[in-house]
mmCIF file of C-alpha atoms and ligand atoms in Angstrom:
data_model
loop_
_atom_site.group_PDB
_atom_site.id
_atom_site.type_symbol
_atom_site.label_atom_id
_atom_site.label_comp_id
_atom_site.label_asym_id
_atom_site.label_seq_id
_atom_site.Cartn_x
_atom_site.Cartn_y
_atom_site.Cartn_z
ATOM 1 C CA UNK A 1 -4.965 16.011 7.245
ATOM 2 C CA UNK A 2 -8.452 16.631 6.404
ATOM 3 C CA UNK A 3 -10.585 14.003 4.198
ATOM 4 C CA UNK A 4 -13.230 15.626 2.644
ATOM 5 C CA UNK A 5 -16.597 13.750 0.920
ATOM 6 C CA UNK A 6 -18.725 16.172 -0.814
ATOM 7 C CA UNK A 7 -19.144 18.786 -3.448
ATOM 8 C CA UNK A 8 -20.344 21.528 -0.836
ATOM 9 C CA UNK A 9 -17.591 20.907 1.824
ATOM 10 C CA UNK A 10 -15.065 21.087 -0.986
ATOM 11 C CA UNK A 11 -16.556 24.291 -2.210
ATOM 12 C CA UNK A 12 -16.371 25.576 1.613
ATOM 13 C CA UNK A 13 -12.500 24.729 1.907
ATOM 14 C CA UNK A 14 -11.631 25.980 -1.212
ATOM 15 C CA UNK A 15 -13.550 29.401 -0.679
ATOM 16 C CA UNK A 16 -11.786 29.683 2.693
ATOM 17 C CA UNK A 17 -8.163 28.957 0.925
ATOM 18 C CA UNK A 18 -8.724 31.736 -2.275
ATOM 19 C CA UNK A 19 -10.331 34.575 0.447
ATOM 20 C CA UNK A 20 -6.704 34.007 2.696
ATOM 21 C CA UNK A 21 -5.038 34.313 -0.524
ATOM 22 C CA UNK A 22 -3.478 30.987 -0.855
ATOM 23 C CA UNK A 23 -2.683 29.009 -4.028
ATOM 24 C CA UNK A 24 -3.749 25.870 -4.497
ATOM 25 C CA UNK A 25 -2.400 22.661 -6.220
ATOM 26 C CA UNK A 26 -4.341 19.521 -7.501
ATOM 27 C CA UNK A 27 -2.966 16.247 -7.601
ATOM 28 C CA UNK A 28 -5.540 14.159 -9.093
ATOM 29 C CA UNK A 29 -5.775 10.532 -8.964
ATOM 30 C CA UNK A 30 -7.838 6.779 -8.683
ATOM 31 C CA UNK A 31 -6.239 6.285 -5.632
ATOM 32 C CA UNK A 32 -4.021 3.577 -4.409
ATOM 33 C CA UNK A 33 -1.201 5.695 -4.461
ATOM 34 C CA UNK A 34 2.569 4.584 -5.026
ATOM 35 C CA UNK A 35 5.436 6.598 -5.088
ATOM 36 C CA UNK A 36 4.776 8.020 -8.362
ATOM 37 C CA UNK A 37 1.870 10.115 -7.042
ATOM 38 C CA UNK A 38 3.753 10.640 -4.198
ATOM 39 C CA UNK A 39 6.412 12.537 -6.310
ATOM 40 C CA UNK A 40 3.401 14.623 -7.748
ATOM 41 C CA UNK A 41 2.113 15.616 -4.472
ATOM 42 C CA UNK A 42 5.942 16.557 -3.057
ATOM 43 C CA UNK A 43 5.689 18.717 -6.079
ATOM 44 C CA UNK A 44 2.691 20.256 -5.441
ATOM 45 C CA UNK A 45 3.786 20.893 -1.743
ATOM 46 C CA UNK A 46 6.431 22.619 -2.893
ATOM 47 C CA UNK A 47 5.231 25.257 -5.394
ATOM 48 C CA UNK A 48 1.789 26.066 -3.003
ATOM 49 C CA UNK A 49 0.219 26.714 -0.350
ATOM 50 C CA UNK A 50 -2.294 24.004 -0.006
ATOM 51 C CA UNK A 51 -2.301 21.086 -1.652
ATOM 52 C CA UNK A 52 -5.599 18.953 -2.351
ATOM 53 C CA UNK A 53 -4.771 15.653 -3.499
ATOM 54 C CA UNK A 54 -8.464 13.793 -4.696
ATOM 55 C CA UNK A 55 -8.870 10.029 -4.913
ATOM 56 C CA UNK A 56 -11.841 9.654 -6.781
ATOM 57 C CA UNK A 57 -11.893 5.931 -9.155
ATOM 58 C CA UNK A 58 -14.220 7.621 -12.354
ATOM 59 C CA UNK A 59 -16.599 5.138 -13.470
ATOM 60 C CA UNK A 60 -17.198 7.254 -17.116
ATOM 61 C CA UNK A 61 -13.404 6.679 -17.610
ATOM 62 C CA UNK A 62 -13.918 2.786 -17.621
ATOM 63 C CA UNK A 63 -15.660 0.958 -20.485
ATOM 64 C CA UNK A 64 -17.947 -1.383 -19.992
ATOM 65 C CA UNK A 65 -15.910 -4.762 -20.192
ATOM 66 C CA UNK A 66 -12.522 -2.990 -17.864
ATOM 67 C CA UNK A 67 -11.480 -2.732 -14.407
ATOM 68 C CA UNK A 68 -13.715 -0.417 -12.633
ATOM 69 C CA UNK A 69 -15.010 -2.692 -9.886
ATOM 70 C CA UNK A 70 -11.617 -4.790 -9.583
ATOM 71 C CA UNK A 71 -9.269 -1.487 -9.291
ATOM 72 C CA UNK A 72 -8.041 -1.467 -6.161
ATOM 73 C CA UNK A 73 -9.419 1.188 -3.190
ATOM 74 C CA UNK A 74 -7.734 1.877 -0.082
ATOM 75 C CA UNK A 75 -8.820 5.025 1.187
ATOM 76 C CA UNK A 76 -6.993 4.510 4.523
ATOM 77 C CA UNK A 77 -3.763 3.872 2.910
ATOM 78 C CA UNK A 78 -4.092 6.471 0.718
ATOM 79 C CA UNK A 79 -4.246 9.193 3.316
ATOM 80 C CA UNK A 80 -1.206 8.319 5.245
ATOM 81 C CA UNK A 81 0.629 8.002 2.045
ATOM 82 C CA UNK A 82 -0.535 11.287 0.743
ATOM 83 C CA UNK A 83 -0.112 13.273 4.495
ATOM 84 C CA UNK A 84 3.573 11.771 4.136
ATOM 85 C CA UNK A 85 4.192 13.640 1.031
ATOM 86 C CA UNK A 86 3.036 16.900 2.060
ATOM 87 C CA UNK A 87 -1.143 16.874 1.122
ATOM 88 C CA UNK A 88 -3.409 18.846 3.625
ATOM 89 C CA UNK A 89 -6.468 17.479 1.866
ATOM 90 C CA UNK A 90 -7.885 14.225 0.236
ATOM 91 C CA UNK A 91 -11.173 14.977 -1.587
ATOM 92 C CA UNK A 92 -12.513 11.445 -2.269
ATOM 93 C CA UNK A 93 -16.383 12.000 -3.430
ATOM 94 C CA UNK A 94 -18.729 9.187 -4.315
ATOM 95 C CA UNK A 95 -19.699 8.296 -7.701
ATOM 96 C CA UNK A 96 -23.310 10.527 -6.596
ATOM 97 C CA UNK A 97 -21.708 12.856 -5.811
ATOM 98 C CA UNK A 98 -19.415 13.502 -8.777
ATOM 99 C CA UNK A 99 -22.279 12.941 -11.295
ATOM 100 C CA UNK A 100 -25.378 13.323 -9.817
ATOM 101 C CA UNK A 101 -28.174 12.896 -12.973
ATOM 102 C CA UNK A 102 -28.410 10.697 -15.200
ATOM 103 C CA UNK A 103 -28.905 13.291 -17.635
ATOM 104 C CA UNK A 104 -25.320 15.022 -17.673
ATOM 105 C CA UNK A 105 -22.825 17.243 -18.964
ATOM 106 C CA UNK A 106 -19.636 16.202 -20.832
ATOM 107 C CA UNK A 107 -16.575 17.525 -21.646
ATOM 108 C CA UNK A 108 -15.216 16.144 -24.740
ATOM 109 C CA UNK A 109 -11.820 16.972 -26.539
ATOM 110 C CA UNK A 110 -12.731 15.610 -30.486
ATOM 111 C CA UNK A 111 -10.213 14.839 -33.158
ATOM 112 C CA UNK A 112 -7.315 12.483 -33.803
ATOM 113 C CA UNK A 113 -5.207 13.648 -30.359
ATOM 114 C CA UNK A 114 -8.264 11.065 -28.770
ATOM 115 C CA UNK A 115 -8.286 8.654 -31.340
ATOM 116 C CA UNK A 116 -4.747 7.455 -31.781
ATOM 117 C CA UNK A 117 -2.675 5.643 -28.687
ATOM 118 C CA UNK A 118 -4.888 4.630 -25.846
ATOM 119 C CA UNK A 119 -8.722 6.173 -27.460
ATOM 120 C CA UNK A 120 -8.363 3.110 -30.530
ATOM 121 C CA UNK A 121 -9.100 0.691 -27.689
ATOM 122 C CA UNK A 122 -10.536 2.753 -25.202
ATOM 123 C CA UNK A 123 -12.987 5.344 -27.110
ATOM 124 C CA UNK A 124 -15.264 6.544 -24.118
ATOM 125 C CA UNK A 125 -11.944 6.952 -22.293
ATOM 126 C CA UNK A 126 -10.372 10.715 -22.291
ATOM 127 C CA UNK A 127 -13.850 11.820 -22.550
ATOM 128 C CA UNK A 128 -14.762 10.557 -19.284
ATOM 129 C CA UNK A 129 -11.039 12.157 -18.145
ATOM 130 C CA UNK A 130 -11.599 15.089 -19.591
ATOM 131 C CA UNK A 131 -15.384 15.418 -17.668
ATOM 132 C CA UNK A 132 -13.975 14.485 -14.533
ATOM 133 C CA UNK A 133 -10.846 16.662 -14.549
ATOM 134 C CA UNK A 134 -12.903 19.768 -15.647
ATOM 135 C CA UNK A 135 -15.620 19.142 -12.437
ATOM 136 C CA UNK A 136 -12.149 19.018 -10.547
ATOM 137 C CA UNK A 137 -10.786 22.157 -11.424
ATOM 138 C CA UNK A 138 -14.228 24.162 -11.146
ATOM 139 C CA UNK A 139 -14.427 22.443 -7.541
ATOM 140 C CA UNK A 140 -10.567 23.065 -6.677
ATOM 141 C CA UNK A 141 -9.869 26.025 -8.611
ATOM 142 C CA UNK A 142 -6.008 25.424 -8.369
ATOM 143 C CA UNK A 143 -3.504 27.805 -9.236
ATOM 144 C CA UNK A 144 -1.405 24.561 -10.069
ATOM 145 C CA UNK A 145 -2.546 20.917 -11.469
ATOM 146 C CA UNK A 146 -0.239 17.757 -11.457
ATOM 147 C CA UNK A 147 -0.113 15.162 -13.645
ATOM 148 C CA UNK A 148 2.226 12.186 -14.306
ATOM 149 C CA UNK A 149 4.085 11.816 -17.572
ATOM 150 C CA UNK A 150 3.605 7.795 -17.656
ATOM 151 C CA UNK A 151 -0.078 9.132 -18.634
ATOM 152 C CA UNK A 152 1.266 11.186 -21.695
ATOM 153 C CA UNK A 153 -1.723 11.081 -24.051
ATOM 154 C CA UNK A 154 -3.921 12.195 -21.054
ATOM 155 C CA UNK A 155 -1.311 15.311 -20.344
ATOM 156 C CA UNK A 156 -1.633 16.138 -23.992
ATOM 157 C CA UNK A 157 -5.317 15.640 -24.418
ATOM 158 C CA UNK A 158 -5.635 17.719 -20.902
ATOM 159 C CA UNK A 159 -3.339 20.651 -22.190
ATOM 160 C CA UNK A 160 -6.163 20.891 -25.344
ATOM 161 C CA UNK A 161 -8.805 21.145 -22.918
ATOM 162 C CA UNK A 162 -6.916 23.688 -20.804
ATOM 163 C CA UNK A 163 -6.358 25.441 -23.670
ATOM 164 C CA UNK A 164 -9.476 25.518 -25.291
ATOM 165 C CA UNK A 165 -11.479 25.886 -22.359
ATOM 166 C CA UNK A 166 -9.415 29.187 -21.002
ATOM 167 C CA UNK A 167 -8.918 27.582 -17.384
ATOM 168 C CA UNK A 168 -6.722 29.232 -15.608
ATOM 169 C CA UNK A 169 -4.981 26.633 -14.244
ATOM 170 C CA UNK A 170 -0.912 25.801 -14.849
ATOM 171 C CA UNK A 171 -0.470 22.327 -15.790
ATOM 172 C CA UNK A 172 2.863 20.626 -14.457
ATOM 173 C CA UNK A 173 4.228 17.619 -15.748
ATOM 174 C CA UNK A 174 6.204 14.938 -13.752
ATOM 175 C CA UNK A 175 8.246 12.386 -14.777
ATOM 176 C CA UNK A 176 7.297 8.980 -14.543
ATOM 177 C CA UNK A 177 8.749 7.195 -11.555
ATOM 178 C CA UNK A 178 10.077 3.476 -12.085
ATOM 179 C CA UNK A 179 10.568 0.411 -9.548
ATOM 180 C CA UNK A 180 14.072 -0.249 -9.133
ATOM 181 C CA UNK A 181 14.047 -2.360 -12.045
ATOM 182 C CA UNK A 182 12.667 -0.045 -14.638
ATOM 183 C CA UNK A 183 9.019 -1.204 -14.334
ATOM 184 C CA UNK A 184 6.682 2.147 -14.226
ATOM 185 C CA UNK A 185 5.164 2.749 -11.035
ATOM 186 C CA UNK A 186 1.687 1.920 -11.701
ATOM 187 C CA UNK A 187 -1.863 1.193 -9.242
ATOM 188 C CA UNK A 188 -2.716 -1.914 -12.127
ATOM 189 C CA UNK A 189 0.997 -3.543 -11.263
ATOM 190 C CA UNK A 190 -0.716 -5.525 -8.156
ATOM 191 C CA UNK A 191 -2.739 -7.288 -10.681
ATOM 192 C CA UNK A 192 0.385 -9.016 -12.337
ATOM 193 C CA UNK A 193 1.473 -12.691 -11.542
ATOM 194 C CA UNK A 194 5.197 -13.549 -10.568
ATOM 195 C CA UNK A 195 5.940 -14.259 -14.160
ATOM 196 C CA UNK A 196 3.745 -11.305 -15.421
ATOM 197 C CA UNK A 197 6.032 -9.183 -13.628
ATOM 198 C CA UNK A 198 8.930 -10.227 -14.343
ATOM 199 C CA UNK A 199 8.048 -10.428 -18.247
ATOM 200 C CA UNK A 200 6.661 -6.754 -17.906
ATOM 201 C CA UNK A 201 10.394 -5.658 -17.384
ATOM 202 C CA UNK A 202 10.234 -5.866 -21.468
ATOM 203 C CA UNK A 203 8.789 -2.731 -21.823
ATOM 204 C CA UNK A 204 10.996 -0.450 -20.069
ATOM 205 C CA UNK A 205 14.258 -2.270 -21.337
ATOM 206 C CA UNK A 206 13.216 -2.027 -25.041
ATOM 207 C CA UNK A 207 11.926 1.496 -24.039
ATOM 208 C CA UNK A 208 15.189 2.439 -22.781
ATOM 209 C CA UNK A 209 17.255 0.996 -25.965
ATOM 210 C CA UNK A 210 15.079 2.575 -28.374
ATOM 211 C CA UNK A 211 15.988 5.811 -26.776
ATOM 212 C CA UNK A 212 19.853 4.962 -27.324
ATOM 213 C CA UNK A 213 19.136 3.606 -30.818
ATOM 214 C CA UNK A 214 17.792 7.021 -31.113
ATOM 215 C CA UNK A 215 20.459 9.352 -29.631
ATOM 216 C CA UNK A 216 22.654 6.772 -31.604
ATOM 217 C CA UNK A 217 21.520 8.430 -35.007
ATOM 218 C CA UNK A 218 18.393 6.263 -35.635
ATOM 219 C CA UNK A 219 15.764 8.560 -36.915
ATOM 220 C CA UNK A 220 13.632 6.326 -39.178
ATOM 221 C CA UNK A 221 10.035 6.382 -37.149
ATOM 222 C CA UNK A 222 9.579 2.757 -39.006
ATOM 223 C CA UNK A 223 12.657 1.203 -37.660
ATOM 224 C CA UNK A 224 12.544 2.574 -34.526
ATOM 225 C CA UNK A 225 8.824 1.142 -33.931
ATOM 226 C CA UNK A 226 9.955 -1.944 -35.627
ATOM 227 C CA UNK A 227 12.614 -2.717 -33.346
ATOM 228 C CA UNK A 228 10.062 -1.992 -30.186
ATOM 229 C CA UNK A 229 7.794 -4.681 -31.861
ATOM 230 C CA UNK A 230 10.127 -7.478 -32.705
ATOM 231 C CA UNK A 231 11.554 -6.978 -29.010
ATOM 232 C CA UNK A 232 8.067 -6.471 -26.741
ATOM 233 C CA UNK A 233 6.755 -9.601 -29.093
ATOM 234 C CA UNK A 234 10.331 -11.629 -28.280
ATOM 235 C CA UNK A 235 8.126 -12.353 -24.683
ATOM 236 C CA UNK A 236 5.822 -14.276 -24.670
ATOM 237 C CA UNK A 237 3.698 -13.163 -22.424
ATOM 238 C CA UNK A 238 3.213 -9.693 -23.800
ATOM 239 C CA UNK A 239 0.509 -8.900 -26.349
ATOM 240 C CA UNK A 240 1.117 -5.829 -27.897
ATOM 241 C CA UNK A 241 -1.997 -3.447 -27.951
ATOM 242 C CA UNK A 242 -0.138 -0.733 -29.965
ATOM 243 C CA UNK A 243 3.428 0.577 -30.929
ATOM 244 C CA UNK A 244 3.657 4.248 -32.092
ATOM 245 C CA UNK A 245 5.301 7.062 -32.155
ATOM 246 C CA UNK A 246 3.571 10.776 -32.564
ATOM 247 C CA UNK A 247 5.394 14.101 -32.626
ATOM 248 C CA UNK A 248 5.100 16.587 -29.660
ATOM 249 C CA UNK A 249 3.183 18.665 -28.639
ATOM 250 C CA UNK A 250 -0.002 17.568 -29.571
ATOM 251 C CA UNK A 251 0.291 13.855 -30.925
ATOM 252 C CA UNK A 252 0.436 14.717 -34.451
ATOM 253 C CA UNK A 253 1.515 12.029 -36.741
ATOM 254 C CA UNK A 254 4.625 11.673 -37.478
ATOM 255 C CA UNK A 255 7.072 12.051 -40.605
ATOM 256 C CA UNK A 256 9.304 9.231 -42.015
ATOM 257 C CA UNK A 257 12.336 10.678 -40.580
ATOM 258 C CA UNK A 258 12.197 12.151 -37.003
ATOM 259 C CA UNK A 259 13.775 15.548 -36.593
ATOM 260 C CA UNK A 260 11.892 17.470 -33.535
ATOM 261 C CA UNK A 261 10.058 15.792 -29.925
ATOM 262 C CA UNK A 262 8.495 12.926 -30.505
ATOM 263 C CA UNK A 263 6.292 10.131 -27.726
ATOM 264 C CA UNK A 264 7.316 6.808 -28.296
ATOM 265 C CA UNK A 265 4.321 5.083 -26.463
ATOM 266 C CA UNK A 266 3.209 1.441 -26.108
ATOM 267 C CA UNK A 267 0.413 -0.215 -24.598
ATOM 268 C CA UNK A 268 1.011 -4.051 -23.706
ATOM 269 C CA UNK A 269 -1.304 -6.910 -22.056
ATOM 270 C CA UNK A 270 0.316 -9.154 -19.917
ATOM 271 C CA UNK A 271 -2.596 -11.402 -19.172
ATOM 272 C CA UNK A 272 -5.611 -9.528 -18.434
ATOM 273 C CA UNK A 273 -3.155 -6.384 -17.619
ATOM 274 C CA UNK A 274 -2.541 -3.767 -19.953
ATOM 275 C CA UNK A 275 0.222 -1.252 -18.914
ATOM 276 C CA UNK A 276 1.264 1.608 -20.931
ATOM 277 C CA UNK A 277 5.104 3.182 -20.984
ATOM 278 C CA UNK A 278 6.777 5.623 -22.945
ATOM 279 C CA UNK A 279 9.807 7.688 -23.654
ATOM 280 C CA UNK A 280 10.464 11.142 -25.318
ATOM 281 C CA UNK A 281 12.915 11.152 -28.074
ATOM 282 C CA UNK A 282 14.116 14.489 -28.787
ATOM 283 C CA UNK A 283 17.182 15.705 -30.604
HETATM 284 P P1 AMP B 1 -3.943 7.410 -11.665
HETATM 285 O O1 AMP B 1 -4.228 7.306 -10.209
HETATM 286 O O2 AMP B 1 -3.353 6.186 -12.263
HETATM 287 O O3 AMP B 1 -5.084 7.993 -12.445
HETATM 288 O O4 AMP B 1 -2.785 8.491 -11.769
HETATM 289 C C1 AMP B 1 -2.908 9.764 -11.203
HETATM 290 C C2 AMP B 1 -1.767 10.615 -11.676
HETATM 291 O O5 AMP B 1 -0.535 10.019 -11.279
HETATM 292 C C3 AMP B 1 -1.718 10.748 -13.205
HETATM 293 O O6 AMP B 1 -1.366 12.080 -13.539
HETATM 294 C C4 AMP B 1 -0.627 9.792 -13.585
HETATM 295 O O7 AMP B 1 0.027 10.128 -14.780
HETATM 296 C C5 AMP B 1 0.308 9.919 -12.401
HETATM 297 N N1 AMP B 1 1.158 8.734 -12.305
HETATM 298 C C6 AMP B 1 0.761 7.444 -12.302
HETATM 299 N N2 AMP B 1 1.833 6.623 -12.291
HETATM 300 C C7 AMP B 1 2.921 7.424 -12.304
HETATM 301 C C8 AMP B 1 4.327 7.179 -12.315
HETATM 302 N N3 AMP B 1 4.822 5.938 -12.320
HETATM 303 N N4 AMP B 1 5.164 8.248 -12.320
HETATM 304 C C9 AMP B 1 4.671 9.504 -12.327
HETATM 305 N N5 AMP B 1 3.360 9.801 -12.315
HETATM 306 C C10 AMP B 1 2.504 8.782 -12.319
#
């Protein structure tokens, strides 16, 4: 498997790929990949005929006072894990490389779809997403682009962009991959203590009988998020950042009774962690 560094050798590959006629999927990610961007890369393997997978940890996705230099990077790893399931390339460019002027161009999706959920305490967030997925597709230009569902405001925020931007590019959404015990696979779940851990089981568990309460015939949006509150807040270790629920597609707000696809999303510290989960109620 080849690991490629730059903008122009990229460009080269990528050339060579579309004049043989092959498609191409993306799988882009920060890196210290888990099973859960393994699954996104089997995908990709599957449905074309290369597969670039990029590591690339986006400083203009961080704000100033989160993880950027503490997120973990383990380029070695990362390539064995990624040749295992099925990738023929890892793009990993420097931060110079990816934006090299101070002076520079963004790509910014506006309105509430950014606002709500994760951009209330993150606001430069899915603006620095947004930049750096757009310089991946013009580099890549897949046929195919992967993304995880544990991410869901950054799938819907992406499909906007897509959208609105006329790339040609097929976005394909993969379920979110849990530990054994219903944790979400995530690259921030090697910051958590012992007891962090096991506390973090919370969200999946309340996640998981929200859904039933749901199936069950509970359609009030303000019970349902209720219930997640009183239950997440029930540890004691987990500080709720936000509780919602927004309809689907598109994260509009919701109605009093739910009657349609809806994200139930939360986003909860467990020390200095914050980890996001979700479900998708739909009846
Ligand atoms: P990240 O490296 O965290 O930026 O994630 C890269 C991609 O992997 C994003 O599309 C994520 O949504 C996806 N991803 C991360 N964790 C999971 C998971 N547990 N299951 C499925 N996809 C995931």
């Amino acid at each position: 498997m080849k690991i490629i560094r730059t903008v122009a050798d990229i460009r080269e590959y990528v050339r060579c790929c579309k004049s043989e006629g092959k498609s191409i999927g993306l799988v882009p990610t920060m890196g210290a990949l888990h099973e859960g961007h393994a699954s996104l890369i089997e995908a990709a393997r599957k449905e074309n005929d290369v597969v670039i997978v990029s590591v690339f940890v986006n400083p203009t996705q961080f704000g100033p006072t989160e993880d950027f230099d503490a997120y973990p990077r383990q380029l070695d790893a990362d390539a064995q894990r990624a040749e295992q399931a099925g990738a023929d390339v890892i793009f990993a460019p420097t931060p110079k490389e990816m934006y090299p002027s101070v002076d520079m161009t963004w790509v910014e999706v506006t309105g509430d779809i950014t606002k709500v959920l994760c951009g209330r305490s993150r606001p430069i967030h899915f603006r620095g997403v947004t930049t750096v997925v757009a310089k991946l597709f013009h580099l890549a230009q897949p046929n195919r682009a992967y993304f995880g569902l544990k991410d869901a405001q950054q799938t819907e925020v992406l499909r906007r962009m897509v959208t609105d931007l006329f790339f040609d590019v097929e976005l394909r959404i993969m379920p979110i991959i849990r530990e054994a015990d219903g944790l979400a696979k995530s690259s921030r779940n090697v910051y958590l203590s012992p007891a962090e851990r096991t506390a973090a089981l919370i969200l999946s568990k309340t996640l998981r009988e929200a859904k039933e309460k749901f199936v069950g015939g509970l359609h009030d949006a303000a019970a349902l998020v209720d219930f997640v509150r009183t239950n997440i807040s029930s540890e004691p270790l987990a500080d709720i950042d936000y509780v919602e629920i927004y309809q689907l597609p598109g994260l509009l707000p919701v109605k009093s009774s739910l009657k349609g696809k809806y994200l139930l999303a939360v986003a909860v510290r467990f020390g200095t962690t914050r980890l996001i989960d979700n479900v998708i109620l739909e009846d």
